[in-house]
Structures are given as C-alpha cells and as structure tokens.
Amino acid sequence: MGRAEILASIARSAGLRPAADLPDLAGPWTSYGGSPRERREAFARAVEEAGGRCVVVASHAEVAERMEEATAVIPKPRCVSAVPGLGDSWETIQPSIGTDPSTLADIEWAVLPGAFGVAENGAVWVRGEALPHRALIVLPQRIALVLPADALVDHLHHAYARLRFEGRGFGSFLCGPSKTADIEQALVIGAHGARSLTVFLVETREPDA
Amino acid sequence: MKAARNETHASRAARFVGDEERARWHDGALWFVRERRDQAAARVPEWETLRQRAAAIKRHVLSDWATYLEQFEERAQSCGAVVHWASDAFEHNRIMLRLLRERRIERVVKSKSMLTEECGLNPFLERHGIAVVDSDLGERIVQLRNEPPSHIVLPAIHLRREDVGELFSEHLGTPPGLSDPEALTEAARQDLRGRFLAAQAGITGVNFAIAETGGIVVCTNEGNADLGTSIPPLHIASMGIEKLIPRAGDLGVFLRLLARSATGQAITAYTSHFHGPANRGELHIIIVDNGRSALAARPEQMDALACIRCGACLNTCPVFRRSGGHSYGAVIPGPIGSVIETARDPALHAGLPHACTLCGSCRDVCPVAIDLPSQLLAWRRQLVATGASDRTRDIAVGALGRLLASPRAYRAGGAFLRWALNWTPGWLERWIGTWLPTLRDRALPDAPGASFRARYARRRKTGIEHGSDATGGTRGPR
C-alpha cells in the first residue's frame, strides 16, 4: 500500500540520483577560545542573547540560596526541584510513570538538571531520564537549569559527539526562555513555555546523590 | 480564503501593492528578518562550509533514499514508535483520522507543520468532528482569521498588531483597541494553556528524522510542540520523506544553519529529540510522500528536496516581500514554493516560476545551497514546452527572441526605439502606462544620441567619441 508505493516510486527514479558520498562529521568548526573560561564566557553571552540569565555559583548550596531569594514572595509559589540538595522548602517530584501532567500545571518555579551546555548558542541539554516528567521543561512558569561549570562544549558538533541515542528516550536542548515574534515581529519573551530561564553553572562538583 | 482559479500571482500581487503603505511595511518587516539572518551568519566563519556540507548530506540521502527510509522505520519501531506510510494527502489524513477515532479523541492541539497544511488536515478533521487547535501563535492567529499562513515560519507576518488586537478582542475577549504584542501574547498564552491541558492528542511536524537512531527532532521557540506532546498521551508526527538525515551527528550541521537562516537566532528555544513514545504514551510517525518522490524524478528541480523550510528565501525575495505569501495561491509561497508547488500542479501554478526576477538572492541565502533561480528558469522552459504557459507572454517573448536573433531586425528596432523615445508625447506615455506596468510609475528615458554600434564604429574609425549622431538627436550620453 503506502509503503510499497512510495518505495517503488523512489526506486523508479533512483537512476537519476547518482551515488553521492556521505560527508565526514569532522570540519573546520570554530572553537570558542579553547580555554574553559573563554568557553564559559561565550556560553554566558549566548544565554543572555537568547533572553536567559547565566549565573556562576560556587556550589549547590549557593544555588539553593539564590533560588530562596528568587522565590521569597508571599504567598510562596509552588516550587519544585529535580536537583537534589536544594533544601526542604523545595518540593521534589518523584519520577513516576503515572504522573498526571495536569498536576504539574501550577508550578511557578522548577529547578532541573542540565547535562551540559553549548558555548556557541547557549543551549543546555536536558535528559528526559533526569526529569520526573518531560512536561517540566515547558509547564512551569520559570525554569532554572543547574549544570557543572566545566560541562560546556564548544559547539553542536561536539555536543553530538557526546550524545548517545540508544533506544527509547527523550532529550531537548533548551536555550533561553520561550519566546515569539509572531505579532508584528515584536519579540515577546514568555510565549507558551517558561517566562524566564536561568542557567546556574556550579563550580564545585557535587558527589552523585 | 481559497484563491479563485483564474487569478494569478500577478493579479493578486497587483492588489497587494495597491495598498502602498502596507506593501512597504510588509517589505520592511521581511527585510528586517533577512538582515538578522545576515548578522547571525556573519558570526559563523565556517558558514559557507556548513551550507555545502548540508547540501552534500541531503544529496547523499537522496542517492540512497530507500535504505535510509527503511533504516529509520526499523530504528523508530525498535524505540517503540509506530510507523505509518502515506502516499498522498488523502492517505495521510485518513491515517490521522483512524488513529484519533480508534481512541475516541475529539480535541487535538497541533504545532507548526507545513506538511499538514499541504494535506489540508485541519478542515478534514473538522469535517469529521475533531477540533484541532493550532498552537503556534502565528498559526493560531491565522486559524482564528480562517485564512492560510502567509509565510512558512512567520504565519502572521502580513498582519499589523491592530489586526491581531481586533481578532483577539473578538475571539479571546481582550479589550478592544488593545494592540500591545506582549499583552496579546499573554492572552494567547492563557487561552492556549487551557487547551494544551485539555488536549487528548498532540500533532507535530518533524524538522529532522534521524535514520541511524530512529529519532525525530522538533524545533520551536514557543514550547508549543513540547506542551502538545508532553501532556496528552498520544503524539502523532507527520514527516515528509525528504526530512531524513543519516546520523545524529548531522544535526550539528543542520541545527547550526536552521535557526540562523530562519530568524537570526543561534538556535531555537526548544530542540526536542523524540526517540519513541513517553512512558505510558504513544508515538505514531506518518511518513508522507505526496509528490516528493515525483519531484525527485525531475533532474532540474530535485535539489529542492533539500529544503529545510527555514523561510530565508521568502524573506529575501523582492517579489515575495512586495506581494505577500497569499499572492501565490499555494500552500508554500515564495521562491521554494514556486518550485515545489508548480511540480504539484503545473497547470494551476504555471505563473509562479514567473513571479521571479531571477535576482538570485534566494540562492545566496539558502542554507542548503539550492539553486532556486536555475530551477525556476528550468520550469519556465518546461512549462512552455508542455503548453502550460501564458499565451500572451509566450507570443511576446517569442517575438522578442526573433528580434534579438536577427542583427538587421535588431538594428532597425533600435533605431525605431531611439526615434520613438524622443517623439512620444506625454499623453501617449501616460496612456501606455495604463496597460504597461513598466511605465506606470516611470517616465520614458532619454534616447541616446547614437547606438552603441554606431559609436563604436566611429570610434574605431576616428578614435574620437561623438556626442551627436546622424539621426538628428542632439542629446547624447553624458
């Protein structure tokens, strides 16, 4: 039916499309300084350009402090964390196959783990397995991503050299808050996803929780 | 708002430019996006290498297409996705309907997919009692206005904020007169949030399908594709057969090109990679041909299949900028649309390859280096050969061709023209301007004193340039 017809149609004209080599993945890709510090600066600039904020902190404890400040409003909004060690006032959502995403709809702040960041564009790779539910990348009003300060790569080519897609799974590059320019090209931050995105680069590596 | 079959791009464009102020505004808005693309590309020293690399990857895929399609299917299935194949739009829509009906689904959210536009999915589902809400803000706007998108990336670029304000006041209850983009976006956010939470299925397109891993990649700035696929338990992804790339590593090339070419951003806010369904969820992928394999059988246009739907060619095209997407009367407008839509229906779209000045700007900005002007030119030749071209134009061009091919006719024609330019009275010029567009806003030029041929001959004989000539004109080129 559809499949056979399509493959037959392709086969009929295959002679018109001579063999063409598959190019190599390697290339003259620009590095971002080469030193971790330059990479970090390029990354931070790219995050800001995308409408996000990039904050370098010394430890997870400092992340917790900053987040306390950010959420010190009354009444305290619903704040969840998928990153361990943020403190008792942070609700931890257990990964559960049965989580109904609509129960996540009233979350104001979510702190999520980032695997690594990309210096050329300010994107952070977020692994689905590290999230209690993948809706957490879009449902909360505000998002903070936490990743080690040395977990930065130069560009997307290095990013994909690092990523392994084996079998079922989900992952996403998040870059800045959600945005749109669909109304008269006027940039509006906060379309359907997060209204704000903060990236915390943590300098000391925490032992795995 | 379907265009009448006897309308052409030219007639619709004439109406568009009739509103000079709006046409100028539209032109500026799109050029602004083109400039942002330029700024982003300039910051990537290896930009040209990326373009050539992307073109080579796509060419390679098409040279071993069946292998990659089968590999993608097998890998996607091993990730737990269900893969369907649809030869045409009708099959695609029927598969969609069946999937939704089997699960008794009545409420669907959809993120941007030009393929589903091509298939006329929304009206089809509506006719069968299924409500589809387009969740991309621009798409939502045109959906509420009951009109097609006018641009493949910026669906509502033809609208002013006041238009959107009026629309939202009617449909979303915003205060009349409110036209602030932030406030309007906030209103849409609130309205759509409820719809995401109530949706029973999410339909997306596919930006890239990775053959080696069986994954699909969806890029958005708004987060609507992620909301639409993480909340409801069913995700249906429609992909064209040309969306394949061989390896995950190839995304390094394509993702670096896509957002920069489309909007001038380094990358979109969300670039989600789906390998199989979510826990307790379902992922169905519909692989669609709908004319793509036919396009691949056209040696002079097959490279158009490399298109990654960035919209850069639309933004730069002087004709698109000054006529708007709706003038094309096709799902995909602009330079790329003029190539691929003409393949879909040569009789209906025979005018589209002529909606082009052959300036070449589209070729220069295309991230996958598609030589659009050559493809459009090839179309013109092919359409004339099959008799699908405009008769008047063919006669005129044929006559011009004969004139240019005969040195005597050419010289006589030139002499006549030089005389006529000097002789034509103002009233005649104006009358000609009423039916000859070239003269509508321009005055006739001054006649040169002598033909280039005459001047060159004289110069060779005497070594002197003369300002005057034997035909009586006293004005000459400066």
XYZ file of C-alpha atoms in Angstrom:
687
model
C 0.000 0.000 0.000
C 1.507 3.362 1.010
C 4.896 1.934 1.880
C 5.252 -0.240 -1.212
C 4.042 2.530 -3.472
C 6.435 5.081 -2.042
C 9.458 2.803 -2.190
C 8.557 1.776 -5.740
C 8.231 5.405 -6.807
C 11.634 6.169 -5.337
C 13.179 3.110 -6.970
C 11.810 4.056 -10.405
C 13.763 7.292 -10.497
C 16.780 6.127 -8.489
C 18.932 6.135 -11.623
C 18.563 9.918 -11.813
C 20.244 10.315 -8.468
C 23.802 9.024 -8.749
C 25.745 7.872 -5.732
C 26.971 10.767 -3.650
C 29.360 10.365 -0.745
C 28.294 10.873 2.821
C 30.436 13.740 4.126
C 32.543 13.357 7.215
C 31.368 14.732 10.525
C 34.683 16.478 11.095
C 35.078 20.023 9.846
C 36.725 23.432 10.289
C 34.437 24.157 13.209
C 35.235 27.305 15.157
C 36.177 26.711 18.749
C 35.246 29.239 21.391
C 38.602 30.210 22.740
C 39.669 26.765 23.733
C 40.030 27.605 27.413
C 37.234 26.711 29.834
C 36.959 30.316 30.884
C 36.501 31.612 27.319
C 34.023 28.864 26.677
C 32.108 29.851 29.796
C 32.078 33.499 28.722
C 30.861 32.654 25.228
C 28.169 30.426 26.724
C 27.010 33.105 29.154
C 26.839 35.681 26.365
C 24.807 33.333 24.203
C 22.382 32.608 27.055
C 21.861 36.322 27.608
C 21.341 36.918 23.895
C 18.634 34.297 23.969
C 16.873 36.179 26.749
C 18.082 33.990 29.597
C 20.358 34.584 32.547
C 23.588 32.797 33.304
C 24.917 32.771 36.866
C 28.170 31.203 38.036
C 27.964 29.866 41.581
C 30.404 28.082 43.811
C 28.187 25.247 44.953
C 24.760 23.714 45.014
C 24.198 25.405 48.336
C 24.582 28.731 46.587
C 22.017 27.682 44.018
C 19.651 26.971 46.877
C 20.345 30.413 48.383
C 19.750 32.224 45.118
C 16.557 30.294 44.493
C 15.327 31.142 48.006
C 15.809 34.802 47.196
C 14.072 34.465 43.875
C 11.078 32.757 45.410
C 10.772 34.897 48.537
C 7.304 36.156 47.800
C 4.186 35.770 49.835
C 2.372 33.572 49.390
C 5.208 31.274 48.431
C 4.580 29.883 44.977
C 4.857 26.210 44.169
C 8.483 25.397 43.568
C 9.761 22.001 42.589
C 13.201 20.647 42.113
C 14.540 17.675 40.247
C 18.019 18.558 41.505
C 18.928 17.101 44.898
C 20.202 19.223 47.755
C 18.168 22.350 47.274
C 16.626 22.232 50.688
C 13.402 21.340 52.402
C 11.288 24.142 51.058
C 11.674 22.625 47.633
C 9.211 20.007 46.646
C 10.769 17.029 44.969
C 8.658 15.254 42.455
C 9.447 11.613 42.265
C 9.822 10.187 38.826
C 6.743 8.152 38.391
C 5.301 6.558 35.370
C 1.875 7.581 36.472
C 2.387 11.305 36.987
C -0.541 13.178 35.558
C 0.970 16.228 33.869
C -2.009 18.383 34.750
C -0.897 18.090 38.394
C 2.211 19.992 37.357
C 0.327 22.903 35.827
C 0.506 25.198 38.861
C 4.267 25.050 39.280
C 5.812 28.503 39.399
C 9.494 27.514 39.582
C 11.202 24.333 38.516
C 14.876 23.619 39.004
C 16.076 20.976 36.595
C 19.420 19.289 35.961
C 21.272 20.125 32.788
C 23.707 17.595 31.353
C 25.936 20.065 29.509
C 25.880 23.404 27.754
C 26.906 24.537 24.282
C 29.087 27.645 24.092
C 28.201 28.678 20.542
C 24.488 29.064 21.186
C 23.800 28.978 24.954
C 21.767 25.777 24.737
C 21.618 23.280 27.596
C 20.946 19.598 27.011
C 18.303 18.245 29.360
C 17.886 14.485 29.533
C 14.408 13.052 29.815
C 15.604 10.372 32.262
C 16.680 13.105 34.688
C 13.212 14.614 34.764
C 10.301 13.330 36.796
C 8.176 14.214 33.801
C 9.156 15.779 30.491
C 6.387 18.359 30.791
C 8.628 20.048 33.358
C 10.597 21.685 30.568
C 7.532 23.629 29.403
C 4.753 23.744 32.002
C 6.428 25.681 34.853
C 6.307 29.454 34.628
C 10.000 29.822 35.401
C 12.859 27.410 34.983
C 16.351 27.156 36.381
C 18.851 24.730 34.938
C 21.779 23.538 37.021
C 24.912 22.105 35.480
C 28.619 21.826 36.305
C 30.600 24.839 35.114
C 33.066 22.578 33.326
C 30.316 20.729 31.451
C 30.463 23.006 28.427
C 31.291 22.098 24.856
C 32.277 24.470 22.072
C 29.603 23.812 19.515
C 26.879 21.434 18.389
C 29.303 19.114 16.610
C 30.986 18.365 19.921
C 27.577 18.121 21.543
C 26.505 15.359 19.205
C 29.852 13.602 19.553
C 28.982 13.388 23.226
C 25.352 12.345 22.939
C 24.347 8.706 22.638
C 20.903 7.862 21.423
C 20.339 4.231 22.222
C 16.770 3.081 22.162
C 13.821 4.819 23.680
C 14.279 8.205 25.310
C 13.772 11.936 25.233
C 16.104 14.889 25.391
C 15.954 18.530 24.498
C 18.239 21.483 24.024
C 16.790 24.390 25.962
C 18.025 27.855 25.066
C 16.634 30.808 26.921
C 13.003 31.276 27.874
C 10.160 30.623 25.467
C 9.588 33.445 23.029
C 7.736 34.539 19.921
C 7.847 37.333 17.394
C 4.672 36.348 15.592
C 2.908 39.659 16.249
C 4.463 42.251 14.006
C 7.934 40.865 14.600
C 7.940 42.286 18.120
C 9.944 39.940 20.330
C 7.934 38.770 23.322
C 9.630 36.707 25.989
C 7.377 34.093 27.508
C 5.206 32.544 24.835
C 3.799 29.172 25.881
C 6.723 27.768 27.800
C 8.836 29.301 30.537
C 8.699 33.064 31.039
C 12.243 33.077 32.279
C 15.212 30.752 32.190
C 18.221 30.919 34.488
C 21.273 28.745 33.997
C 23.413 28.049 37.046
C 26.982 26.956 36.358
C 28.215 25.247 39.502
C 31.952 25.316 40.064
C 32.410 22.521 42.544
C 31.313 19.102 41.507
C 28.770 17.576 43.885
C 29.129 13.875 44.684
C 26.377 11.975 42.914
C 23.328 11.948 45.159
C -9.999 32.085 1.740
C -9.207 29.945 -1.334
C -7.955 31.926 -4.302
C -10.022 31.783 -7.476
C -8.565 29.520 -10.103
C -8.468 32.271 -12.718
C -6.382 34.523 -10.527
C -2.638 34.579 -10.893
C 0.209 35.679 -8.703
C 0.375 38.808 -10.835
C -3.248 39.773 -10.316
C -3.168 39.128 -6.571
C 0.150 40.905 -6.232
C -1.276 43.918 -8.052
C -3.903 44.180 -5.319
C -1.286 43.790 -2.608
C 0.921 46.576 -3.900
C -2.143 48.692 -4.470
C -2.053 49.364 -0.752
C 1.297 51.093 -0.992
C 1.722 51.810 2.674
C 1.024 48.254 3.746
C 3.174 46.833 0.940
C 6.080 48.992 2.010
C 5.593 47.945 5.618
C 5.499 44.238 4.668
C 8.645 44.708 2.581
C 10.447 46.314 5.524
C 9.287 43.680 8.005
C 10.653 40.835 5.910
C 13.863 42.600 5.049
C 14.433 43.076 8.761
C 14.304 39.304 9.216
C 16.682 38.880 6.280
C 19.145 41.260 7.961
C 19.011 39.307 11.192
C 19.908 36.229 9.231
C 22.883 38.066 7.750
C 24.133 39.116 11.165
C 23.878 35.584 12.524
C 25.573 34.014 9.503
C 28.409 36.532 9.645
C 29.279 35.323 13.135
C 29.952 31.802 11.889
C 33.257 31.848 9.983
C 32.584 28.412 8.517
C 29.101 29.339 7.261
C 29.825 28.509 3.612
C 31.322 25.155 4.612
C 28.193 24.363 6.584
C 25.998 25.153 3.584
C 27.979 22.948 1.253
C 28.109 20.204 3.850
C 24.339 20.330 4.326
C 23.764 20.194 0.566
C 26.108 17.199 0.300
C 24.393 15.346 3.144
C 20.974 15.809 1.541
C 22.276 14.785 -1.872
C 23.732 11.653 -0.308
C 20.440 10.771 1.379
C 18.538 11.100 -1.888
C 21.092 8.887 -3.613
C 20.333 6.050 -1.176
C 16.897 7.075 -0.124
C 15.124 3.757 0.328
C 17.911 2.440 2.530
C 17.633 5.399 4.878
C 13.838 5.305 4.981
C 13.879 1.636 5.872
C 16.600 2.131 8.446
C 14.631 4.968 10.050
C 11.473 2.869 10.161
C 13.253 -0.078 11.768
C 15.035 2.043 14.375
C 11.945 4.088 15.199
C 9.983 0.918 15.702
C 12.640 -0.511 17.976
C 12.240 2.625 20.095
C 8.555 1.854 20.411
C 7.148 4.215 17.794
C 4.530 3.056 15.313
C 5.412 3.996 11.741
C 2.820 4.572 9.016
C 3.346 5.427 5.352
C 1.083 7.675 3.288
C 1.443 8.040 -0.472
C -0.606 11.208 -0.600
C -2.506 13.792 1.436
C -5.678 11.755 1.461
C -3.962 8.695 2.886
C -2.233 10.863 5.482
C -5.494 12.383 6.618
C -7.218 9.016 6.748
C -4.473 7.548 8.909
C -4.756 10.533 11.263
C -8.497 10.168 11.467
C -8.298 6.462 12.140
C -5.756 6.926 14.944
C -7.892 9.588 16.575
C -11.191 7.770 16.125
C -9.800 4.491 17.494
C -9.027 6.323 20.723
C -12.250 8.370 20.645
C -10.259 11.598 20.518
C -12.088 14.843 19.842
C -9.633 17.532 20.955
C -6.237 17.896 19.348
C -3.508 20.515 19.528
C -1.141 20.940 16.642
C 2.219 22.622 16.409
C 3.509 24.110 13.191
C 3.617 21.664 10.299
C 3.534 22.890 6.723
C 3.040 19.281 5.688
C -0.288 19.121 7.500
C -1.239 22.410 5.780
C -0.328 20.817 2.485
C -2.593 17.887 3.292
C -5.466 20.129 4.339
C -5.580 18.255 7.636
C -7.431 20.808 9.738
C -10.529 21.165 7.554
C -10.551 17.381 7.060
C -10.556 16.663 10.781
C -13.091 19.403 11.468
C -15.436 17.852 8.911
C -15.173 14.646 10.904
C -15.994 16.252 14.197
C -12.490 16.618 15.604
C -11.443 20.026 16.888
C -7.885 20.993 16.015
C -6.260 23.968 17.678
C -3.119 25.344 16.089
C -0.856 26.175 18.991
C 1.893 28.185 17.324
C 0.884 31.792 17.962
C 1.138 32.845 14.331
C -0.775 29.761 13.189
C -3.417 30.339 15.876
C -3.876 33.863 14.619
C -4.475 32.811 11.023
C -6.620 29.918 12.190
C -8.921 32.343 14.012
C -8.965 34.526 10.917
C -9.844 31.489 8.831
C -7.062 32.115 6.364
C -3.922 30.236 5.389
C -0.499 31.205 6.748
C 1.265 33.720 4.547
C 4.788 32.548 5.437
C 6.152 29.145 6.338
C 7.917 30.339 9.509
C 6.087 33.592 10.343
C 2.483 32.736 9.508
C 1.016 36.099 10.511
C 3.702 38.415 9.182
C 1.157 40.047 6.888
C -0.808 41.374 9.876
C -0.337 44.519 11.947
C -0.702 44.417 15.700
C -4.006 46.218 15.414
C -5.320 43.390 13.228
C -4.336 40.872 15.893
C -5.811 43.070 18.601
C -9.139 43.182 16.806
C -9.037 39.444 16.274
C -8.280 38.653 19.907
C -10.903 41.064 21.103
C -13.436 39.095 19.131
C -12.209 35.580 19.957
C -10.322 35.808 23.235
C -12.156 38.655 24.873
C -9.240 41.061 25.107
C -10.182 44.732 25.487
C -10.996 46.333 22.128
C -8.191 48.568 20.994
C -5.507 46.583 22.816
C -2.676 46.055 20.378
C 0.400 45.653 22.557
C 2.163 42.461 21.386
C 3.148 41.447 24.922
C -0.383 41.768 26.244
C -1.824 39.962 23.237
C 0.711 37.156 23.569
C -0.170 36.833 27.244
C -3.831 36.485 26.337
C -2.988 33.766 23.830
C -0.787 32.045 26.396
C -3.634 31.830 28.873
C -6.118 30.664 26.290
C -3.834 28.031 24.799
C -2.621 26.748 28.156
C -6.110 25.542 28.871
C -6.275 23.887 25.507
C -2.961 22.085 25.996
C -4.192 20.740 29.303
C -7.461 19.597 27.755
C -5.989 18.089 24.618
C -6.197 14.376 24.017
C -3.546 14.249 21.308
C -0.701 16.385 20.003
C 0.202 16.560 16.318
C 3.585 17.883 15.264
C 5.672 18.060 12.181
C 9.227 16.809 12.012
C 12.183 19.082 11.356
C 14.656 16.216 11.054
C 14.322 12.431 11.158
C 17.487 10.575 12.135
C 17.850 7.329 10.220
C 20.565 5.793 12.393
C 18.684 6.249 15.674
C 15.021 6.345 14.660
C 14.544 9.670 16.387
C 12.661 12.763 15.292
C 13.611 16.337 16.093
C 11.121 19.169 16.530
C 12.294 22.772 16.916
C 10.152 25.608 18.304
C 10.627 28.912 20.068
C 7.313 28.918 21.876
C 7.440 25.499 23.502
C 4.115 24.614 21.944
C 5.318 21.337 20.419
C 6.571 20.215 23.822
C 3.385 21.218 25.594
C 1.369 19.456 22.934
C 3.347 16.238 23.190
C 4.138 16.001 26.913
C 0.623 16.475 28.241
C -1.638 14.340 26.047
C -0.765 10.637 25.887
C -0.742 10.447 22.078
C 1.850 12.150 19.839
C 1.391 11.916 16.081
C 4.252 13.266 13.974
C 3.859 13.944 10.257
C 7.038 13.894 8.238
C 7.875 14.279 4.585
C 10.081 11.541 3.134
C 12.780 14.109 2.466
C 13.249 15.028 6.139
C 15.759 12.233 6.719
C 19.318 12.745 7.765
C 21.692 9.802 8.131
C 23.275 10.358 11.573
C 22.599 12.237 14.768
C 25.912 13.971 14.184
C 24.493 15.579 11.037
C 22.246 17.622 13.292
C 25.360 19.590 14.152
C 25.347 20.925 10.599
C 21.614 21.393 10.126
C 20.770 22.882 13.501
C 23.574 25.415 13.155
C 22.039 26.514 9.851
C 18.319 26.359 10.576
C 17.534 28.979 13.199
C 20.172 31.406 11.944
C 18.662 31.253 8.474
C 15.089 31.477 9.705
C 15.185 34.226 12.323
C 18.795 35.076 13.039
C 18.910 33.126 16.311
C 21.764 30.727 17.027
C 19.251 28.030 17.965
C 15.546 27.812 18.785
C 14.409 27.874 22.402
C 13.423 24.194 22.241
C 15.058 21.486 20.144
C 13.419 18.282 21.257
C 14.597 14.832 20.292
C 11.936 12.133 20.475
C 13.090 8.520 20.422
C 9.939 6.509 20.784
C 6.986 7.439 22.985
C 6.944 8.701 26.551
C 6.271 6.306 29.393
C 2.657 5.189 29.120
C 2.377 7.234 25.927
C 2.198 6.555 22.217
C 4.209 7.935 19.329
C 2.944 7.470 15.786
C 5.028 8.711 12.866
C 3.363 9.185 9.487
C 5.870 9.176 6.634
C 4.376 11.125 3.707
C 5.220 11.244 0.015
C 2.541 13.491 -1.534
C 4.557 14.415 -4.597
C 8.047 14.321 -3.157
C 9.175 11.195 -4.966
C 7.762 12.741 -8.152
C 9.860 15.846 -7.595
C 12.878 13.578 -7.150
C 12.304 12.362 -10.706
C 12.829 15.867 -12.101
C 16.582 16.261 -12.589
C 16.353 20.042 -12.822
C 14.297 20.524 -9.668
C 15.141 17.563 -7.433
C 17.612 19.553 -5.341
C 14.629 21.437 -3.961
C 14.046 18.385 -1.757
C 16.985 19.513 0.375
C 14.813 22.360 1.692
C 14.727 22.590 5.489
C 11.823 25.056 5.457
C 13.724 27.929 7.052
C 11.965 30.674 5.082
C 15.144 32.604 4.264
C 14.340 32.635 0.557
C 10.944 34.179 1.298
C 12.471 36.870 3.459
C 14.954 37.961 0.852
C 12.875 37.637 -2.310
C 11.939 41.128 -3.568
C 8.824 39.708 -5.184
C 7.686 37.939 -2.020
C 8.413 40.947 0.116
C 6.296 43.150 -2.095
C 3.483 40.747 -2.892
C 2.962 38.722 0.265
C 2.505 34.989 0.723
C -1.200 34.973 -0.138
C -0.478 36.204 -3.658
C 0.992 32.842 -4.576
C -2.232 30.898 -4.145
C -0.241 27.921 -2.886
C 0.415 26.342 0.488
C 4.111 27.129 0.299
C 4.797 30.539 -1.222
C 7.979 32.318 -2.190
C 10.886 31.001 -4.254
C 10.856 27.468 -2.843
C 7.088 27.298 -3.171
C 7.277 28.377 -6.782
C 9.456 25.336 -7.488
C 7.707 22.645 -5.488
C 4.098 23.776 -5.858
C 4.456 24.025 -9.623
C 5.507 20.351 -9.558
C 2.358 19.556 -7.638
C 0.019 21.238 -10.138
C 1.742 22.700 -13.199
C -1.476 23.947 -14.783
C -2.667 25.785 -11.688
C 0.697 27.236 -10.756
C 2.184 27.920 -14.187
C 2.520 31.588 -13.292
C 4.625 31.001 -10.196
C 8.000 30.452 -11.913
C 7.432 33.888 -13.426
C 6.889 35.501 -10.044
C 10.629 35.957 -10.034
C 13.196 38.472 -11.229
C 15.967 35.841 -11.283
C 17.935 38.145 -8.978
C 19.494 35.119 -7.288
C 19.158 36.377 -3.740
C 17.310 33.237 -2.663
C 20.188 31.076 -3.832
C 22.600 33.189 -1.826
C 20.727 32.833 1.454
C 19.558 29.234 1.147
C 21.270 27.263 3.941
C 21.350 24.118 1.812
C 22.544 25.977 -1.285
C 19.565 25.161 -3.511
C 19.975 26.884 -6.854
C 16.417 28.172 -6.968
C 16.801 30.612 -9.889
C 18.073 27.813 -12.154
C 15.178 25.632 -11.086
C 12.653 28.384 -11.793
C 14.217 29.073 -15.165
C 14.066 25.365 -15.972
C 10.391 25.415 -15.032
C 9.728 28.232 -17.470
C 11.275 26.254 -20.271
C 9.445 23.088 -19.268
C 6.092 24.833 -18.978
C 6.398 26.439 -22.407
C 7.271 23.038 -23.873
C 4.146 21.474 -22.391
C 1.958 24.384 -23.423
C 1.080 25.220 -19.847
C 2.497 28.704 -20.071
C 0.760 32.044 -20.507
C -0.047 32.501 -24.202
C 0.427 36.267 -24.334
C 3.774 36.089 -22.627
C 4.903 33.287 -24.930
C 3.970 35.302 -28.012
C 5.723 38.399 -26.721
C 8.846 36.532 -25.671
C 8.847 34.603 -28.937
C 8.730 37.843 -30.931
C 11.492 39.338 -28.812
C 13.576 36.246 -29.376
C 13.227 36.560 -33.152
C 14.136 40.252 -32.969
C 17.235 39.570 -30.919
C 18.296 36.738 -33.194
C 18.330 38.912 -36.320
C 21.065 41.619 -36.463
C 19.125 43.635 -39.073
C 15.842 43.475 -37.200
C 17.671 44.411 -34.034
C 19.317 47.461 -35.601
C 16.048 48.579 -37.169
C 14.257 48.065 -33.885
C 16.891 50.055 -32.047
C 16.673 52.942 -34.498
C 12.902 52.991 -34.222
C 13.103 52.973 -30.448
C 15.532 55.870 -30.331
C 13.229 57.880 -32.581
C 10.129 56.901 -30.612
C 11.679 57.821 -27.274
C 12.224 61.353 -28.473
C 8.935 61.675 -30.277
C 6.466 60.160 -27.786
C 4.279 62.890 -26.348
C 3.435 62.903 -22.648
C -0.212 61.943 -23.136
C 0.769 58.837 -25.133
C 3.318 57.871 -22.489
C 0.650 58.070 -19.812
C -1.815 56.051 -21.842
C 0.755 53.307 -22.383
C 1.341 53.364 -18.639
C -2.260 52.339 -18.055
C -1.665 48.894 -19.546
C 2.126 48.507 -19.459
C 3.186 48.182 -15.811
C 6.754 49.250 -16.535
C 5.540 52.746 -17.432
C 3.047 53.138 -14.633
C 5.436 54.806 -12.211
C 8.307 55.672 -14.501
C 8.882 58.189 -17.268
C 10.411 57.105 -20.541
C 14.181 57.529 -20.573
C 16.009 59.951 -22.852
C 17.119 58.459 -26.139
C 20.853 58.001 -26.517
C 22.451 60.071 -29.258
C 23.586 57.081 -31.237
C 23.518 53.333 -30.934
C 26.495 51.710 -29.249
C 27.279 50.026 -32.549
C 27.455 53.351 -34.365
C 29.590 54.947 -31.675
C 31.974 52.025 -31.573
C 32.326 52.015 -35.354
C 33.001 55.757 -35.371
C 35.488 55.464 -32.579
C 37.411 52.784 -34.363
C 37.497 54.907 -37.497
C 38.360 58.260 -35.973
C 39.493 57.441 -32.460
C 37.008 60.058 -31.184
C 33.719 59.649 -29.316
C 30.921 61.761 -30.802
C 28.001 63.153 -28.835
C 25.824 63.859 -31.855
C 24.678 61.436 -34.468
C 23.156 61.202 -37.906
C 19.579 60.623 -36.785
C 19.182 64.190 -35.647
C 19.293 63.794 -31.879
C 21.427 66.311 -30.112
C 21.395 64.775 -26.673
C 23.867 62.037 -26.063
C 25.066 60.023 -23.150
C 26.978 62.100 -20.675
